[in-house]
CSV table of C-alpha atoms and ligand atoms in Angstrom, one decimal:
chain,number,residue,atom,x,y,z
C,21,UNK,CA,-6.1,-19.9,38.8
C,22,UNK,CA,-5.8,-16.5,39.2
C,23,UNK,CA,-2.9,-16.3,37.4
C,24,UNK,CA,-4.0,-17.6,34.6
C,25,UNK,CA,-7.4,-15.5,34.9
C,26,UNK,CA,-5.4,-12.0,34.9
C,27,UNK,CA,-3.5,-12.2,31.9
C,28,UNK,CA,-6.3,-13.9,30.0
C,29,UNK,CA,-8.7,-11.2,30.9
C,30,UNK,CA,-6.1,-8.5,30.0
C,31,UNK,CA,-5.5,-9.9,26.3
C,32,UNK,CA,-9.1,-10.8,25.8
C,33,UNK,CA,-9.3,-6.8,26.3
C,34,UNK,CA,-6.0,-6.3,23.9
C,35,UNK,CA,-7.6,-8.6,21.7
C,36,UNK,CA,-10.9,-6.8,21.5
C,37,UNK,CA,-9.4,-3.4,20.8
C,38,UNK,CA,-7.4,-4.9,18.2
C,39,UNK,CA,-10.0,-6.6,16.3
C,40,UNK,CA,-12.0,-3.4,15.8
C,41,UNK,CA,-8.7,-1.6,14.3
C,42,UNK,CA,-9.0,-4.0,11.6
C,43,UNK,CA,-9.4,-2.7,8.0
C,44,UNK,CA,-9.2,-4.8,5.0
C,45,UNK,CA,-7.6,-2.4,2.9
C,46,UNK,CA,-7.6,-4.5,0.0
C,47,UNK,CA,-11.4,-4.5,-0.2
C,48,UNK,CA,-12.0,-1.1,0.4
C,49,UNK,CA,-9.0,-1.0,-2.2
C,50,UNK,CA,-11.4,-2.9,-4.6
C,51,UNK,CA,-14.3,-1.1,-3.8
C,52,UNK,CA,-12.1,2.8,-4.1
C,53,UNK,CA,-10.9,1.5,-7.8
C,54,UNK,CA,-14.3,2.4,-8.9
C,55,UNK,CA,-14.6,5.7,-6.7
C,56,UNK,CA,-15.8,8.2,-9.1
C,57,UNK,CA,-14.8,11.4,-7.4
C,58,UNK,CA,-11.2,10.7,-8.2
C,59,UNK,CA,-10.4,11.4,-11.6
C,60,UNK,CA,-7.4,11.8,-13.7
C,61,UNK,CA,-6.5,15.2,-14.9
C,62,UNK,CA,-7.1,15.6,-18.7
C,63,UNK,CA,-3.7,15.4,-19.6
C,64,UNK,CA,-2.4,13.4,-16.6
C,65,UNK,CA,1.1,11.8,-17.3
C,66,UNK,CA,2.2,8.8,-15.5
C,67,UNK,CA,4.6,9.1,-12.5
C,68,UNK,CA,8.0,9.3,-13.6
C,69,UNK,CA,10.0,7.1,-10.7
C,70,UNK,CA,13.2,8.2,-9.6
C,71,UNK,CA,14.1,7.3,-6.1
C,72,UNK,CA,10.5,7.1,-4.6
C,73,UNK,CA,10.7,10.0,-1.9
C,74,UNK,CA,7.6,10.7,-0.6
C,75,UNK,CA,6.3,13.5,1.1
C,76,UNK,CA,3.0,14.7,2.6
C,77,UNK,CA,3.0,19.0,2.2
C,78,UNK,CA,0.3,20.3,4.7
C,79,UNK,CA,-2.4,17.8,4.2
C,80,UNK,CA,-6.2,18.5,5.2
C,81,UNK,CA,-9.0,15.3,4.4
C,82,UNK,CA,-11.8,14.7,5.7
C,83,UNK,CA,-14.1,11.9,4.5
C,84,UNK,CA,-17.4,14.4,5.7
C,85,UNK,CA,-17.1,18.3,6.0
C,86,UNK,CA,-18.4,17.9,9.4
C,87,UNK,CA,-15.4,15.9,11.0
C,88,UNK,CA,-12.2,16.7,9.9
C,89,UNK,CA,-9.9,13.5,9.7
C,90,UNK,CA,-6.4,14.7,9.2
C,91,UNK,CA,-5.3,18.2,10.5
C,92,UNK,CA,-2.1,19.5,8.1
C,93,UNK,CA,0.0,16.8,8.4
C,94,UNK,CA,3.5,17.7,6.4
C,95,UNK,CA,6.4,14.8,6.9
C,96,UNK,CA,8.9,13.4,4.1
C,97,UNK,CA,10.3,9.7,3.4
C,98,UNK,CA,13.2,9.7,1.9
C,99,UNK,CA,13.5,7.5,-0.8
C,100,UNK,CA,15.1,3.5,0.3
C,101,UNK,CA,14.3,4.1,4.0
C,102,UNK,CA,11.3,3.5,6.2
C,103,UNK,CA,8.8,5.2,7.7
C,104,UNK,CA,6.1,4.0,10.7
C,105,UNK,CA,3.3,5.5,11.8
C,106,UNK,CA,2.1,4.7,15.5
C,107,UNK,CA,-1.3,6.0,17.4
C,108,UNK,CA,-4.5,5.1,18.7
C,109,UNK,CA,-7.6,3.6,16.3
C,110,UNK,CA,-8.9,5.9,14.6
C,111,UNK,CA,-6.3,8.6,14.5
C,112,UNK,CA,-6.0,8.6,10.7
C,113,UNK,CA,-3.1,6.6,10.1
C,114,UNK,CA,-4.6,3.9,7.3
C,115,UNK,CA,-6.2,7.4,6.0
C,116,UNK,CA,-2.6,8.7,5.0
C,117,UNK,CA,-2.4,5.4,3.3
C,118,UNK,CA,-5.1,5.4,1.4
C,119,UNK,CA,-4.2,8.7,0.3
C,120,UNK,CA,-0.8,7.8,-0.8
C,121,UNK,CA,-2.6,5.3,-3.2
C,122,UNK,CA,-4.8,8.1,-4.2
C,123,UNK,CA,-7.9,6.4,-3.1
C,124,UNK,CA,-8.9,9.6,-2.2
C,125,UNK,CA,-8.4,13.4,-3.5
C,126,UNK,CA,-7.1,15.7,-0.8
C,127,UNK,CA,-8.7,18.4,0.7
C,128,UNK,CA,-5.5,20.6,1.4
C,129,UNK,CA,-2.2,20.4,0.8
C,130,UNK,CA,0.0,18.3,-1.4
C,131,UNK,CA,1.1,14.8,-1.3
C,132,UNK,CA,4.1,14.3,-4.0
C,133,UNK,CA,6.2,11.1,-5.0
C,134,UNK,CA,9.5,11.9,-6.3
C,135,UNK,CA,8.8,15.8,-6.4
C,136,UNK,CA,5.3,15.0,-8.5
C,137,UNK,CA,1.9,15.8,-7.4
C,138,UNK,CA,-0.1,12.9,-7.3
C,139,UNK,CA,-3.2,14.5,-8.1
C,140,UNK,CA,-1.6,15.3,-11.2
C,141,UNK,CA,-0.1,11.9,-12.6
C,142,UNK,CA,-2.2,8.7,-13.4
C,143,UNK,CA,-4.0,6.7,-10.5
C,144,UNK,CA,-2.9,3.5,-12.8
C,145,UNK,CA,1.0,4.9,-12.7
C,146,UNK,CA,0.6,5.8,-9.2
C,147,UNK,CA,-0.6,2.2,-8.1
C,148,UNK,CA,1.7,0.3,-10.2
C,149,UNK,CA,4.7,1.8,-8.4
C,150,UNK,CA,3.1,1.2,-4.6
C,151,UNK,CA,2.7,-2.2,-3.4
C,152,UNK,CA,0.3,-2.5,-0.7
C,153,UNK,CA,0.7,-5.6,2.3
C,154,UNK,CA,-2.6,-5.5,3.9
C,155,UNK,CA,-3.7,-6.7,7.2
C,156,UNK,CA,-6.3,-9.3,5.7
C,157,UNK,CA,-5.2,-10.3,2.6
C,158,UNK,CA,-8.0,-11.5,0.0
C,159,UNK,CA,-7.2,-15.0,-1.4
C,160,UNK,CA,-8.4,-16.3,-4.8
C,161,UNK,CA,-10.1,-19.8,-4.7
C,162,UNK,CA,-7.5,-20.8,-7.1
C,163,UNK,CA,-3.9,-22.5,-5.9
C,164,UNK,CA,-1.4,-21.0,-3.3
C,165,UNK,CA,0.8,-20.4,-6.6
C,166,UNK,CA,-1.8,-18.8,-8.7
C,167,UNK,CA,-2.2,-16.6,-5.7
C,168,UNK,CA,1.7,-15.7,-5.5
C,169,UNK,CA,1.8,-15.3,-9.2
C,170,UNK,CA,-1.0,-12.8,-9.0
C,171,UNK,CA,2.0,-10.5,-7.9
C,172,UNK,CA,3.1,-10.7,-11.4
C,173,UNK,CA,1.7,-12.7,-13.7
C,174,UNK,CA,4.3,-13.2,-16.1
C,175,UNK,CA,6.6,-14.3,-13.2
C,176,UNK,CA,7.9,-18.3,-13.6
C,177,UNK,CA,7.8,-20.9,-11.3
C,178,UNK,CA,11.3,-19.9,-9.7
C,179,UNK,CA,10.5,-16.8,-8.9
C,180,UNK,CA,7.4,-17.6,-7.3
C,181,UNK,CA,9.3,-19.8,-4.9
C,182,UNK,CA,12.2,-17.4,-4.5
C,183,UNK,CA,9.9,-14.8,-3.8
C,184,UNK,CA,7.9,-17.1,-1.6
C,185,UNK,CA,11.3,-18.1,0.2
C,186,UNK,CA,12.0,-14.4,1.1
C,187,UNK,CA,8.2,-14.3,2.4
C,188,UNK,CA,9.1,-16.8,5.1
C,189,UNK,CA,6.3,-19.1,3.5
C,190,UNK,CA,8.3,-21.4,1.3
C,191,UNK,CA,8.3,-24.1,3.9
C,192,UNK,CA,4.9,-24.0,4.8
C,193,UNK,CA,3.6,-24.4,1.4
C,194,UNK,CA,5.9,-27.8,1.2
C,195,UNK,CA,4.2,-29.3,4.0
C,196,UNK,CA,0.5,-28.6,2.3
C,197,UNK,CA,-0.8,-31.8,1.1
C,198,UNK,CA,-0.4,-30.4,-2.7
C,199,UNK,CA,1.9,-28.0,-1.9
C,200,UNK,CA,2.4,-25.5,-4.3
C,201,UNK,CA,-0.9,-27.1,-6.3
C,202,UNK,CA,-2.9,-27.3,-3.0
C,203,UNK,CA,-6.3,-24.8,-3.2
C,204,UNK,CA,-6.5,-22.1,-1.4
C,205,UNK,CA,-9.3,-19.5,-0.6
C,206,UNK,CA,-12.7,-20.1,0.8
C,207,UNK,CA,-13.4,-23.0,-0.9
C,208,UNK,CA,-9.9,-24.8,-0.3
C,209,UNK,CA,-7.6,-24.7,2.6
C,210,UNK,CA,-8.5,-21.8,4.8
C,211,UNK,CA,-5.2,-19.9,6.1
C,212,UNK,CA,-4.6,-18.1,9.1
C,213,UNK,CA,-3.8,-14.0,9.4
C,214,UNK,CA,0.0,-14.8,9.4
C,215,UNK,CA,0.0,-17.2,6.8
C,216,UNK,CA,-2.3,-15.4,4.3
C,217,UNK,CA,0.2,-12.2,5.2
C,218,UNK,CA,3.0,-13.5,4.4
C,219,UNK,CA,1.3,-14.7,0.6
C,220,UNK,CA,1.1,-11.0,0.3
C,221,UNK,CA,4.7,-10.6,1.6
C,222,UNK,CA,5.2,-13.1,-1.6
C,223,UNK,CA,3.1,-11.2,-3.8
C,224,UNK,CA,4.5,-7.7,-3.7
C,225,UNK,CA,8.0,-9.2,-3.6
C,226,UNK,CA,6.8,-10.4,-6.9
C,227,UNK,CA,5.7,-6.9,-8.0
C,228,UNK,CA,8.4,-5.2,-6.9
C,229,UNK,CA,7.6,-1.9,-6.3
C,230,UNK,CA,9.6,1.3,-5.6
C,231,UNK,CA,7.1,2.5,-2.4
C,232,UNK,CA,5.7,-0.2,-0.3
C,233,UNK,CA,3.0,0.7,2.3
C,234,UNK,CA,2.7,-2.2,5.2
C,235,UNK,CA,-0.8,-2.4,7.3
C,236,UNK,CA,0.8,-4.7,10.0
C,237,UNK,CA,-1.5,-7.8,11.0
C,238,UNK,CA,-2.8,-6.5,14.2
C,239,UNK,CA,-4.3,-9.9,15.1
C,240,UNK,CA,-2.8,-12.0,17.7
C,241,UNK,CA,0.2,-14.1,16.5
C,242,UNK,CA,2.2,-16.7,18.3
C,243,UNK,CA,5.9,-15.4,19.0
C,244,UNK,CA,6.9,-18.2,16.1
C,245,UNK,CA,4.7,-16.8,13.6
C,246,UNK,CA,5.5,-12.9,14.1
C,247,UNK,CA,8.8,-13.5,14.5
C,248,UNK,CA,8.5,-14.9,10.7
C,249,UNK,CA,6.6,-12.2,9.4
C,250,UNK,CA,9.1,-9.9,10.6
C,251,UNK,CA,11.6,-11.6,9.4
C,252,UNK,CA,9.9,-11.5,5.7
C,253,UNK,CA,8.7,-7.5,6.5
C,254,UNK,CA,12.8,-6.8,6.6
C,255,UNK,CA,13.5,-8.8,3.7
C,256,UNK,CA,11.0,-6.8,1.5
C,257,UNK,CA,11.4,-2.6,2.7
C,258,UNK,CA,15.6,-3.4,2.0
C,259,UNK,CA,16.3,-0.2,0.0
C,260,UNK,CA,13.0,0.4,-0.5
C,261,UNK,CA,10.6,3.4,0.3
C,262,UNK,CA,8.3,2.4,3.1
C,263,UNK,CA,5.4,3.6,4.9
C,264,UNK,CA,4.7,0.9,7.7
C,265,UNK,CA,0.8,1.4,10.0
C,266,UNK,CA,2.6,-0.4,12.7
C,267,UNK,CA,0.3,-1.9,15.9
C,268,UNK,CA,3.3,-3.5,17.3
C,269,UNK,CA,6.2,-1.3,18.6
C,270,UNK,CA,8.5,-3.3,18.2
C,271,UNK,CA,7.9,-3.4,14.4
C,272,UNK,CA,9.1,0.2,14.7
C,273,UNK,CA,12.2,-0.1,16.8
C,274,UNK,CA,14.5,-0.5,13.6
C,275,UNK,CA,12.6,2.3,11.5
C,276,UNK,CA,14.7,5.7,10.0
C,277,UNK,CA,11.6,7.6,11.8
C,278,UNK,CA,8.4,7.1,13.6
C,279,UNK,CA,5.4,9.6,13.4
C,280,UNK,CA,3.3,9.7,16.1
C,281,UNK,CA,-0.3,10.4,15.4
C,282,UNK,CA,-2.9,11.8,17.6
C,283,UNK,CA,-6.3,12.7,16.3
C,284,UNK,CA,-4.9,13.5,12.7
C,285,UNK,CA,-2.4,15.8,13.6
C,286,UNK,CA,1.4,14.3,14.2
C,287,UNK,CA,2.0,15.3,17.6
C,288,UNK,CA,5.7,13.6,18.4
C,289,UNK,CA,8.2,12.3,15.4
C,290,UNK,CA,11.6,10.7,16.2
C,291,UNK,CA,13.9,7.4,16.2
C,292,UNK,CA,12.8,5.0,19.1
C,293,UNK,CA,15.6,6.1,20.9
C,294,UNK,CA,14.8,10.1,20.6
C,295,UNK,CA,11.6,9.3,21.7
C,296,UNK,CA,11.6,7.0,24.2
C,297,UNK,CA,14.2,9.4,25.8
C,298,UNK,CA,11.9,12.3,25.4
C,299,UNK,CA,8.7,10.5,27.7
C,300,UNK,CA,5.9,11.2,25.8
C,301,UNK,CA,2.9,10.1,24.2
C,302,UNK,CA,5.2,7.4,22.6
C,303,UNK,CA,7.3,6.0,25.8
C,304,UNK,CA,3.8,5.5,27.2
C,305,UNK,CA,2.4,3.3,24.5
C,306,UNK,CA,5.4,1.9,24.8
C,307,UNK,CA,5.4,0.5,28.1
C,308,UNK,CA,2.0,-0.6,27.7
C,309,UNK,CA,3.0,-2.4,25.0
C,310,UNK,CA,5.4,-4.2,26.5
C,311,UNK,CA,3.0,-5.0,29.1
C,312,UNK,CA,0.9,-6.6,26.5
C,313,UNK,CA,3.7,-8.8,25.3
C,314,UNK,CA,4.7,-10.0,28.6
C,315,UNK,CA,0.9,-11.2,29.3
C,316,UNK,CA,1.1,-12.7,26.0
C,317,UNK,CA,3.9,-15.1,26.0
C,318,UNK,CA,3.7,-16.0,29.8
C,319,UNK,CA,-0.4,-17.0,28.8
C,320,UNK,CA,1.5,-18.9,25.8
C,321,UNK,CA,4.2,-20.6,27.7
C,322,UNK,CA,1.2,-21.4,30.3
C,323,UNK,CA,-0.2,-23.3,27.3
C,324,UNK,CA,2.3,-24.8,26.2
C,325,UNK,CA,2.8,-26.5,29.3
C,326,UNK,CA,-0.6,-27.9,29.4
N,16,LIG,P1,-7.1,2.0,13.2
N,16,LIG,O1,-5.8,1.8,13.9
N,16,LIG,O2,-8.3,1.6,14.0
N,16,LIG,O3,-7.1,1.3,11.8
N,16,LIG,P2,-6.6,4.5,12.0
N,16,LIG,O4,-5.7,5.4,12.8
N,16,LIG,O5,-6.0,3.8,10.8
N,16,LIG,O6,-7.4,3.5,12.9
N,16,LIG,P3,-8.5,5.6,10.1
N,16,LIG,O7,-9.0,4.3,9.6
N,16,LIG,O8,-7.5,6.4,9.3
N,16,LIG,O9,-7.9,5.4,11.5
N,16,LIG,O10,-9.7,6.5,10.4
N,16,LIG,C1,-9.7,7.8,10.9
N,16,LIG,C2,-11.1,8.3,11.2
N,16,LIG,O11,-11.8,8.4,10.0
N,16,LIG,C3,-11.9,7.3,12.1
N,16,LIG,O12,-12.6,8.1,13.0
N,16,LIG,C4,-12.8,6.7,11.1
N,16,LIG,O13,-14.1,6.4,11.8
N,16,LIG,C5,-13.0,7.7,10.0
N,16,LIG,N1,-13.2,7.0,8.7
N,16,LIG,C6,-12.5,6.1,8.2
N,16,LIG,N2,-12.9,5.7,7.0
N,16,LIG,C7,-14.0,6.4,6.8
N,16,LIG,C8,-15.0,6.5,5.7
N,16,LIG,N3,-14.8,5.8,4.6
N,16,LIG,N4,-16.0,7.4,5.8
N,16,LIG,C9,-16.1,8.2,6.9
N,16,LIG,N5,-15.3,8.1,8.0
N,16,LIG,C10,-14.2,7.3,7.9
């Protein structure tokens, strides 16, 4: 019994410290849109795209004078490659997100997209060029393709399923008793975490943007089910700019760089390799990760022989 006790009791703690990481960053998305404090400048222009490089120039915020949140935090993602910040909750790292989308104003510093100021272009050109994957995705109580579509409304039925093929959800939606028609939301079929992610996945493949900014599901997902999101994660930061808040390392294995962030201030930044070679702050989350993961799946082959 024991040995079924141990890892249970480690995950339930996992699991606990996971579930207060959350953020639903489309909400507070939602709820930022109408954030009076940031304005457009009186003769803002709208973001002129290029590549989609993005880089972050000394950056001070804090969300109250008395605690500041992030500590001059300069790094660059060049455009078509992918970028994933790692660290403990609360270290700031859905903060540089949020400041990407200009959901908040700066403090100090610069954050520019393709050699542009943010501050200085329009919020609406900023956000139609960003496409954000968030952890708990909001669903419409509408159908499952109403809330694909929602990506682009103008898309057609094709695309909707291409897109939805990519996502890893294609399948899934086949098997509902409607399927594409089936009601979604919470007043239809209720989905899980991995399932309403990967209608996001859908969605932003739909939208297409240039910069893509991933809030990886933190929640605890059967091997089958990451495995799937991951796949669909790949298929949609191909060739483009991406900023991934990753709470499982092995998310980051395959990224161009990995910042490590330590109460707002970027204290290691490498590939995997540099800096699991270099036995940091990073090699040790790392072996505690993997720690995790080993509870996890002998707890779900333990279930699955039940
Ligand atoms: P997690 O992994 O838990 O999501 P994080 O690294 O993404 O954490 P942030 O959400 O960026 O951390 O938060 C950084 C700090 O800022 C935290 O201490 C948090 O309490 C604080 N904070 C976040 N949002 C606000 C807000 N709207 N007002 C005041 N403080 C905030």
């Amino acid at each position: 019994l024991i040995q079924i006790y141990m890892p249970l009791n480690f995950l339930g703690f996992v699991y606990r410290e996971i579930k207060q990481s959350l953020t639903d960053m489309e909400k507070m998305f939602d709820v930022i849109k109408t954030n009076p404090d940031v304005k457009d400048e009186l003769n803002a222009e709208p973001l002129k795209i290029k590549g989609g490089t993005v880089s972050f120039k000394d950056v001070s915020f804090h969300y109250n004078p008395a605690r500041q949140i992030l500590k001059g935090i300069s790094f660059e993602v060049p455009a078509g490659t992918t970028t994933a910040i790692v660290g403990a909750s609360g270290a700031g790292k859905s903060t540089i997100s949020r400041i990407l989308f200009r959901f908040y104003d700066i403090t100090g510093g610069s954050v520019e997209i393709d050699g542009q100021n943010i501050a200085a272009v329009t919020q609406q050109s900023i956000r139609s060029h960003v496409g954000v994957v968030p952890q708990d995705t909001v669903l419409f109580n509408d159908n499952i393709r109403y809330n694909i579509r929602y990506g682009r409304p103008d898309a057609t039925d094709a695309e909707v399923e291409e897109a939805a093929r990519l996502a890893q959800i294609h399948d899934f939606i086949l098997g509902l008793p409607e399927g594409y028609e089936t009601e979604v939301g919470e007043r239809g079929l209720k989905l899980s975490g991995g399932e309403k992610q990967r209608v996001a996945i859908a969605r932003t493949i739909l939208k297409n943007p240039e910069i893509l900014l991933l809030d990886e599901a933190t929640s605890a997902l059967d091997s089958h089910t990451e495995r799937g999101i991951q796949k669909a994660l790949e298929q949609i930061s191909k060739g483009r700019t991406t900023l991934v808040i990753a709470h499982r390392l092995s998310t980051v294995v395959n990224a161009n760089e990995i910042l490590v962030l330590d109460k707002g201030a970027i204290i290691e930044h490498g590939t995997h390799d540099v800096l699991l070679e270099k036995g940091g702050a990073y090699h040790a989350m790392w072996h505690r990760q993997q720690q995790a993961t080993e509870a996890a799946e002998k707890l779900e082959e333990l279930t699955e022989e039940e």
